[in-house]
Coordinates of C-alpha atoms in Angstrom, one line a residue:
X1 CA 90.3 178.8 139.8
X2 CA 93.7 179.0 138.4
X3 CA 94.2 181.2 135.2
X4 CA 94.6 179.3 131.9
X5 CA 98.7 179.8 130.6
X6 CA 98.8 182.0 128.1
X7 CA 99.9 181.1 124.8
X8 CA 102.8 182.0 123.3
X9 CA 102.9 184.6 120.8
X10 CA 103.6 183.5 117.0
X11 CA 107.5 182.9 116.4
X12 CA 109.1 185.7 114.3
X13 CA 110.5 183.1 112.3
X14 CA 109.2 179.4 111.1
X15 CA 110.7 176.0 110.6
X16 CA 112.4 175.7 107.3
X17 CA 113.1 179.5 106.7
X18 CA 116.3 180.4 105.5
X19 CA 118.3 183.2 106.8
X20 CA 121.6 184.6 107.3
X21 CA 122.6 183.4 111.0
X22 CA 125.6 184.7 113.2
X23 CA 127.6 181.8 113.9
X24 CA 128.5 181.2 117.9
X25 CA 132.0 180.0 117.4
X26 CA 133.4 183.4 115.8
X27 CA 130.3 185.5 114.9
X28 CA 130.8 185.3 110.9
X29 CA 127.5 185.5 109.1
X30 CA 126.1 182.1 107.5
X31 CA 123.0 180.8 105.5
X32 CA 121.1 178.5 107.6
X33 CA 118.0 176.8 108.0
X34 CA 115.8 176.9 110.9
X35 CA 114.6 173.5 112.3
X36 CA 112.9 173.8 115.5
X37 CA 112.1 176.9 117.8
X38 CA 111.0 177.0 120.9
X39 CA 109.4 179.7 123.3
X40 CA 111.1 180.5 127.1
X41 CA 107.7 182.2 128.7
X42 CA 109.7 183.3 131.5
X43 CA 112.0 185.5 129.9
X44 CA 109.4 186.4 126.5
X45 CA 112.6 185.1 124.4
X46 CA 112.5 182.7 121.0
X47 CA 115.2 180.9 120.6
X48 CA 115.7 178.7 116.8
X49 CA 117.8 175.7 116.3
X50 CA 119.2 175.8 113.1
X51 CA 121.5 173.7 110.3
X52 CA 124.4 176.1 108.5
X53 CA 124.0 175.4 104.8
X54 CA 126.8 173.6 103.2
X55 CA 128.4 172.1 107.0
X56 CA 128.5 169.1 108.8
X57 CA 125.3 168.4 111.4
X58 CA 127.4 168.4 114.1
X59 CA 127.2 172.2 113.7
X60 CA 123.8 172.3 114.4
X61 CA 123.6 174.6 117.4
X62 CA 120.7 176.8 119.8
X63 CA 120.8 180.2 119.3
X64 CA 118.5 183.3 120.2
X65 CA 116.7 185.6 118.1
X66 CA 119.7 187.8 118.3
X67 CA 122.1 185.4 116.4
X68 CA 119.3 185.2 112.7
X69 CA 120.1 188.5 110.4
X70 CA 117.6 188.7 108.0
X71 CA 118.7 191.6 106.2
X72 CA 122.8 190.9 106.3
X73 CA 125.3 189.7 103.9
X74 CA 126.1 186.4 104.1
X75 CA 129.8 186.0 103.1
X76 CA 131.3 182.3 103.6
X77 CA 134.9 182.4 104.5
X78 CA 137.0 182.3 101.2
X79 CA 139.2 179.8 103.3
X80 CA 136.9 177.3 102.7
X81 CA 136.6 177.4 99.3
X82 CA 140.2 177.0 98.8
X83 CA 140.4 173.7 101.1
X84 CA 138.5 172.5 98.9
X85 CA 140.6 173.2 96.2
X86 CA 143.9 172.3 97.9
X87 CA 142.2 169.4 99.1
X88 CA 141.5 167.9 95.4
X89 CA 144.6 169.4 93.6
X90 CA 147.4 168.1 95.8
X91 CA 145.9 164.8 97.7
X92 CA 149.3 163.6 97.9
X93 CA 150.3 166.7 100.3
X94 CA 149.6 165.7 104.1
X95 CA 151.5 168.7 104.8
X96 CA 149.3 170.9 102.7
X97 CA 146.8 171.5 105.0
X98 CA 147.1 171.6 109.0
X99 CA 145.1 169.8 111.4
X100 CA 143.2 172.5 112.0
X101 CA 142.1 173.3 108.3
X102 CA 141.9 169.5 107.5
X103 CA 138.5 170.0 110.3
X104 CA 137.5 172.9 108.9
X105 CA 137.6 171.4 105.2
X106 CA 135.7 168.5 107.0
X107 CA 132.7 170.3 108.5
X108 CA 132.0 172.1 105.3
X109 CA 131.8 168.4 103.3
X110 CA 128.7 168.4 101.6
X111 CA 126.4 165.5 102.0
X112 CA 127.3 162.0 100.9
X113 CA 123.7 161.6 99.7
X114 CA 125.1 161.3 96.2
X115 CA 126.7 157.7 97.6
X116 CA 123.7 155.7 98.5
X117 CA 120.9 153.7 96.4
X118 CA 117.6 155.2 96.5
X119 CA 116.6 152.8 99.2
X120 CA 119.0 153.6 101.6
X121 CA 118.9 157.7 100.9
X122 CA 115.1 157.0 101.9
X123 CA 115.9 155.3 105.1
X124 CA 118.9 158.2 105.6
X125 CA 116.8 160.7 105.1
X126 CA 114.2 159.0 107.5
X127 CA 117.1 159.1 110.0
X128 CA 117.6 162.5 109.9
X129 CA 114.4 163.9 110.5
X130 CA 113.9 161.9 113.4
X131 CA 117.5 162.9 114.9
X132 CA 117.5 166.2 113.7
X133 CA 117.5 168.3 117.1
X134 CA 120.3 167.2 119.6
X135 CA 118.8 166.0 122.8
X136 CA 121.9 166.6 125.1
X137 CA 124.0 169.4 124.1
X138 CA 127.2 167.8 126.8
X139 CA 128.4 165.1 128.6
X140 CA 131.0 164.7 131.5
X141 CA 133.3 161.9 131.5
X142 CA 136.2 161.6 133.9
X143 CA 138.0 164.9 133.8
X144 CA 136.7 166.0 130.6
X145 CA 133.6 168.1 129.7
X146 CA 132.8 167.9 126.1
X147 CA 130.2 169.4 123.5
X148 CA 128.3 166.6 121.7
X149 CA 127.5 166.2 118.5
X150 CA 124.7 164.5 117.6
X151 CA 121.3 163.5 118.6
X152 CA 121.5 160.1 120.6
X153 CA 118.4 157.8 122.0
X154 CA 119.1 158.0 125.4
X155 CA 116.0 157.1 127.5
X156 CA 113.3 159.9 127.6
X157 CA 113.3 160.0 131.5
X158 CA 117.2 160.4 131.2
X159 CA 117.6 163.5 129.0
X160 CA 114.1 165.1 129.9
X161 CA 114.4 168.2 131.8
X162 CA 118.6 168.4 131.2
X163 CA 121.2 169.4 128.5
X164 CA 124.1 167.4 130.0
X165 CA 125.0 163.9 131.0
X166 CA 127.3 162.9 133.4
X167 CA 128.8 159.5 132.7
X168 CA 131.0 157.1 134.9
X169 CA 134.1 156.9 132.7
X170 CA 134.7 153.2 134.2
X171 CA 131.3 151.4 133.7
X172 CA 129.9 154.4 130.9
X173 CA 126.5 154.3 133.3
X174 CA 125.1 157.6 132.2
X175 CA 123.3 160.0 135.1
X176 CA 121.5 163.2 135.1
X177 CA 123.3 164.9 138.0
X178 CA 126.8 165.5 139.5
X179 CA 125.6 164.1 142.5
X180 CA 123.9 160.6 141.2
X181 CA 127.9 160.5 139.6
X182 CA 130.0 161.4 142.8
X183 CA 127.6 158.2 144.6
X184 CA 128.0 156.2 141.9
X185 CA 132.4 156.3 141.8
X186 CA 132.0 155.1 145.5
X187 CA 130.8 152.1 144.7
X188 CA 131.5 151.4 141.3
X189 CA 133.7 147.9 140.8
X190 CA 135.0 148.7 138.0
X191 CA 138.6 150.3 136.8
X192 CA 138.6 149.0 133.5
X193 CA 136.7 148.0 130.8
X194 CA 134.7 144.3 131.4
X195 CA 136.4 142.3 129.1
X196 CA 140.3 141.0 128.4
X197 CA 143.5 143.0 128.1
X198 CA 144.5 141.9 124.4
X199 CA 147.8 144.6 124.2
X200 CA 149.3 146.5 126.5
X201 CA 152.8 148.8 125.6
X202 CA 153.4 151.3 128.5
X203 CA 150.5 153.3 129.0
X204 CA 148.3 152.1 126.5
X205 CA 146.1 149.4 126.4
X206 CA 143.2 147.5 124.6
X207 CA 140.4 145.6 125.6
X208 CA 137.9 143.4 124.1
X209 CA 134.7 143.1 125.4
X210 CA 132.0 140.9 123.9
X211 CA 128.8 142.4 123.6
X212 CA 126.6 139.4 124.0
X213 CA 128.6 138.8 127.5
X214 CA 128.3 142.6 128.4
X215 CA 125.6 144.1 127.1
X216 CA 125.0 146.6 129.6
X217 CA 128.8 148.2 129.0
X218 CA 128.7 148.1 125.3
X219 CA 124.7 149.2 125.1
X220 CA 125.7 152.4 127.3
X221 CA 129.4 152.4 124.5
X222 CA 127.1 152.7 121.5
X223 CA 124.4 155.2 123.3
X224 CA 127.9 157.4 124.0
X225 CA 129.5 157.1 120.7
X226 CA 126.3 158.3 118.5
X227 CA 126.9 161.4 120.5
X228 CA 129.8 161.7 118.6
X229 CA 128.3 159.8 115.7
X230 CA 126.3 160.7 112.6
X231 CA 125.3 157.9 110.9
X232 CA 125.5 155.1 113.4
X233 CA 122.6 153.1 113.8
X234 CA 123.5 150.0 116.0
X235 CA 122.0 151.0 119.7
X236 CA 121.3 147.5 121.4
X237 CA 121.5 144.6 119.4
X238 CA 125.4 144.1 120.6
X239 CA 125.5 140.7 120.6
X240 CA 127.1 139.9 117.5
X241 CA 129.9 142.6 118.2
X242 CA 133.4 142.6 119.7
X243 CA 134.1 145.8 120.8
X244 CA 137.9 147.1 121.2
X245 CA 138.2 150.2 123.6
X246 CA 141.6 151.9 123.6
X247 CA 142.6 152.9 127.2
X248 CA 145.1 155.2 128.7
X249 CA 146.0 153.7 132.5
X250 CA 147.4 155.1 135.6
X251 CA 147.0 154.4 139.2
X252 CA 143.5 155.9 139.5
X253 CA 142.7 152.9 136.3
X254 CA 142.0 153.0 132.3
X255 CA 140.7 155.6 130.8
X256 CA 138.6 155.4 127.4
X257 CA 140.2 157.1 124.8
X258 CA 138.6 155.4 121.9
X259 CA 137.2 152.4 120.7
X260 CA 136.5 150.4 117.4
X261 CA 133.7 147.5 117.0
X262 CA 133.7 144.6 114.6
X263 CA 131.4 142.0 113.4
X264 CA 132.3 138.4 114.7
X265 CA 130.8 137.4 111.1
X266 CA 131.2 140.2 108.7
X267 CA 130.0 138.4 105.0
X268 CA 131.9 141.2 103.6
X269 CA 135.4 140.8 105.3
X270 CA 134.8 144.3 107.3
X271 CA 137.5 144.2 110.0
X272 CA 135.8 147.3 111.4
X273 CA 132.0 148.5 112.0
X274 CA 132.3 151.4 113.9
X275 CA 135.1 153.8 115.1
X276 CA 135.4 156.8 117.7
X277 CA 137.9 158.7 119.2
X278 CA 136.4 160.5 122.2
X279 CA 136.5 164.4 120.9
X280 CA 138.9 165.3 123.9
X281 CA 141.6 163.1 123.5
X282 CA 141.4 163.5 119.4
X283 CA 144.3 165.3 117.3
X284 CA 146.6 163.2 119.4
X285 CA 147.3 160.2 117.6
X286 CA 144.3 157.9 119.1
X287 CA 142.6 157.3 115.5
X288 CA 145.0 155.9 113.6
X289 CA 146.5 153.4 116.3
X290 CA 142.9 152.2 116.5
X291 CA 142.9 152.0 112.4
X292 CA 146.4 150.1 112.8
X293 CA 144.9 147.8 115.4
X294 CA 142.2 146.7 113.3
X295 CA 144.6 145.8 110.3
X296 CA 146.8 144.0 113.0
X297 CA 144.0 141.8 114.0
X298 CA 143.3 141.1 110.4
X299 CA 146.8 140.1 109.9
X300 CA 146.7 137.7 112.7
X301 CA 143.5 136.2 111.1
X302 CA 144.9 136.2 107.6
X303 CA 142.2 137.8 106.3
X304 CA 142.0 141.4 104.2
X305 CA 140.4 143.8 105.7
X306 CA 138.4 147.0 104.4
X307 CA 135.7 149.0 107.0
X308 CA 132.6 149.2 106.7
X309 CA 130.5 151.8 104.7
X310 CA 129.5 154.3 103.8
X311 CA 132.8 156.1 105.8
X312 CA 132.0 159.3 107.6
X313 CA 134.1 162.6 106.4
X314 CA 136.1 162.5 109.4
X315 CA 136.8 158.3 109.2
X316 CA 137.5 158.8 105.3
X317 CA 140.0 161.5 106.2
X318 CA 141.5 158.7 109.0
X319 CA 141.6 156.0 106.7
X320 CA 142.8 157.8 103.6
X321 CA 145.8 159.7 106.2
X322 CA 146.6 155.8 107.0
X323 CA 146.8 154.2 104.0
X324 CA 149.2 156.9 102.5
X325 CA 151.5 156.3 105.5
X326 CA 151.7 152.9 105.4
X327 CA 152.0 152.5 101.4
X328 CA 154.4 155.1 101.7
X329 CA 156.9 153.6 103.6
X330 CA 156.7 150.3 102.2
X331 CA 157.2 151.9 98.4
X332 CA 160.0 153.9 100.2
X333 CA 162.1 150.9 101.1
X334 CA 161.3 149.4 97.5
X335 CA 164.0 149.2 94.9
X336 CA 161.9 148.1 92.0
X337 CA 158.1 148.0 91.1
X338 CA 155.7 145.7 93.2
X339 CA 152.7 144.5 92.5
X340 CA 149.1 145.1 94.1
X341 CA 148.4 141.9 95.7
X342 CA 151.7 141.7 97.4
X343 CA 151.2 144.9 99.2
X344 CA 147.5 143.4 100.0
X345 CA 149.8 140.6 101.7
X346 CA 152.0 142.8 103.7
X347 CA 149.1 144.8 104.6
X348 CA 146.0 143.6 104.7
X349 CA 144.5 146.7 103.3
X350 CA 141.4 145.7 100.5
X351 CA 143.0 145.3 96.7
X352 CA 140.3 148.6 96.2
X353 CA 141.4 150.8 98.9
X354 CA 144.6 150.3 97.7
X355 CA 144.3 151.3 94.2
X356 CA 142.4 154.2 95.5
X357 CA 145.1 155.1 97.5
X358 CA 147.8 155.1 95.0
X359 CA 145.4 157.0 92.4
X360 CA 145.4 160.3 95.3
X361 CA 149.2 159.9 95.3
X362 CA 149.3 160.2 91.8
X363 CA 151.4 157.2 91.7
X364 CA 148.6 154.9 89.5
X365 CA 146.4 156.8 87.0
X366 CA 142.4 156.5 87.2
X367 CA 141.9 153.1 85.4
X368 CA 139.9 150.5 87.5
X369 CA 142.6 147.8 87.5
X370 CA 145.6 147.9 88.3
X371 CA 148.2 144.6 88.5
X372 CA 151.7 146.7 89.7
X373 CA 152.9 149.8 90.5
X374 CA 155.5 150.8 88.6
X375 CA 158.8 152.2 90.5
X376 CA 159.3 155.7 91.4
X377 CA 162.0 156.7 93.3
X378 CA 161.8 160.5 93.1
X379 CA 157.8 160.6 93.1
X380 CA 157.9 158.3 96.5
X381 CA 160.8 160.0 97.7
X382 CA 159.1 163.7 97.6
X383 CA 155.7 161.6 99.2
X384 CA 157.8 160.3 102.0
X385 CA 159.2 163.7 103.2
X386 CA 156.0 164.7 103.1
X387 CA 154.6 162.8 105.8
X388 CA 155.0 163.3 109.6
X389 CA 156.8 161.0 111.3
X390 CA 154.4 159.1 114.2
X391 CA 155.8 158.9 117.9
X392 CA 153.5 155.7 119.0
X393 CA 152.8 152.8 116.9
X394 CA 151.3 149.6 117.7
X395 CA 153.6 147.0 118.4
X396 CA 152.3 143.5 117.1
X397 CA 154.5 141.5 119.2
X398 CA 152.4 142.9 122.1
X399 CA 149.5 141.9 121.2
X400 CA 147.9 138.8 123.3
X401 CA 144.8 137.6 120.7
X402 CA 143.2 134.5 119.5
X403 CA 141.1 135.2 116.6
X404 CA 137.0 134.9 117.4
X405 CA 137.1 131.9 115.4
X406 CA 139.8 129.7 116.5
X407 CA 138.3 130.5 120.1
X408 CA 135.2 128.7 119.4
X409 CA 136.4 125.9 117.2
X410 CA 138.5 125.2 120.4
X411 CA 135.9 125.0 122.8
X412 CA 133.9 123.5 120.4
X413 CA 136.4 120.5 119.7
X414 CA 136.5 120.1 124.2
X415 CA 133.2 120.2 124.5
X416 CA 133.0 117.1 122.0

């Protein structure tokens, strides 16, 4: 008769203590709460997974008993408190802050609780004790290995027993081992995404892919994105999605660098639902073509456009970076004052988003309607210097697209 397994002893530390933790990515000392532990019998060793106080989820991290410090000083980095103070003095300034302490100032947002109506901080707050521990801490997908994010609801008998995925960059079926993958290439029909090439310029290319045609492909997309992905909730009811992955192609096929979804009936005009820039190929550009391709789609429906909320901190800073550069440059080449609904015609950014805009540039003052924007010549001309020039842009003329719509009224009209 076997001997009963003995049980482990009591943790040192309990879920929802607070203690000063040593942070993995350059040991300085942070408050933190502790949200699960868990016992390794094998080598008598507790480790706690734990949220830093005052920083993004994606944070949320594994580490041993080492890492908590009860008894040491926990001293932020004085960095961050003066993002936050660049960031809301000078809004104008893209230049201001780099790229590197625009993510920093990002992680350390505090939570956009204060946004939503009690009903939907409920349901929020619902969500994020049920994703609160990350169930795969990596993924590999083509040539890149990459940290995730987020908690994502893979099935059980998929992510039971391992801490990374290895995904077919091609078809985005997800395996446990390196070996189920290697198999899979060999036989894998695809080298793109399953849908049409909508624009193609060198390189780069787009796709749309319906998700009631391919459900499969744009299931898997969504299960992959909410690695990546705080707040997004749409898993497998893809039917009444388009889905628009940006590729990068060469001989061995396209690659997915990103992708934006929209609703092929959105009651509130949003010309985007969702928006991801794979966290390898990010900081290079990716985002803000996808933000531009959205707009151009908009344009060829003649409709204004806005995306849906609430925005993450990292799509807010995307969307805001975007609308200064475009508003910029159009004000630039302006030799007198314009009004609001004329640049909602050349652009077909939301009248709000807009004004919102134009109120961090300094260039409208914090009243809640606005008819015209007065001209500025030396204000815009300090703005434009300001921002960096972009090296890829998306061109509209190569852009091969027949609004949702029109489609159907056309097949609609043959079939009668």
């Amino acid at each position: 008769m076997s001997e009963p397994t003995p049980s482990p002893p009591l943790p040192p530390y309990n879920v929802g203590d607070k203690f000063p933790v040593q942070w993995n990515r350059d040991d300085s000392i942070h408050l933190a709460t502790i949200i699960e532990s868990e016992y390794n019998s094998e080598s008598n060793e507790w480790k706690f997974y734990v949220h830093y106080e005052n920083f993004d989820r994606r944070l949320d991290e594994w580490v041993p008993e080492t890492s908590v410090k009860p008894d040491a000083t926990v001293s932020l980095p004085s960095t961050i408190d003066s993002l936050h103070q660049t960031q809301h003095s000078d809004a104008s300034s893209d230049r201001t802050m780099t790229r590197q302490m625009k993510k920093k100032a990002a992680l350390s947002q505090p939570s956009h609780h204060d946004q939503l109506d009690p009903a939907t901080l409920e349901l929020e707050k619902e969500h994020e004790e049920l994703t609160k521990v990350k169930n795969i801490q990596e993924i590999q997908i083509g040539q890149y290995a990459m940290n995730t994010w987020y908690y994502s609801p893979f099935p059980e008998e998929i992510v039971q027993g391992t801490d990374k995925l290895y995904i077919c960059e091609f078809c985005l079926k997800y395996m446990k081992k390196k070996e189920s993958l290697l198999k899979h290439k060999k036989k894998c029909k695809y080298h793109h995404p399953p849908g049409d090439e909508i624009y193609r310029n060198d390189d780069l290319s787009v796709f749309e892919v319906d998700g009631a045609r391919q459900k499969v492909y744009c299931q898997n997309l969504c299960l992959l994105a909410k690695l990546f992905l705080d707040h997004k909730t749409l898993y497998y009811d893809v039917d009444p999605f388009l889905f628009y992955i940006m590729v990068s192609c060469d001989s061995d096929g396209c690659h997915p660098v990103g992708y934006f979804s929209k609703e092929k009936n959105s009651a509130e005009n949003y010309n985007l639902a969702c928006i991801l820039t794979l966290p390898c190929h990010q900081r290079k550009g990716y985002g803000r073509l996808l933000i531009e391709f959205s707009y151009e789609l908009s344009k060829m429906e003649k409709k204004v456009g806005t995306p849906e909320r609430p925005l993450s901190d990292l799509g807010r800073l995307g969307y805001m970076s975007y609308w200064k550069f475009v508003l910029i440059n159009l004000l630039q080449n302006t030799q007198k004052g314009i009004t609001i609904q004329e640049l909602v015609d050349m652009t077909a950014i939301r009248h709000e988003d807009i004004v919102e805009t134009l109120q961090e540039l300094k260039l409208l003052g914090k009243k809640k309607s606005y008819h015209a924007v007065p001209h500025q010549r030396k204000a815009v001309d300090a703005l434009h210097q300001q921002i960096r020039p972009r090296n890829v842009s998306i061109d509209p003329e190569k852009i091969y697209w027949i609004p949702y719509h029109e489609r159907h009224r056309s097949q609609d009209s043959q079939s009668v």
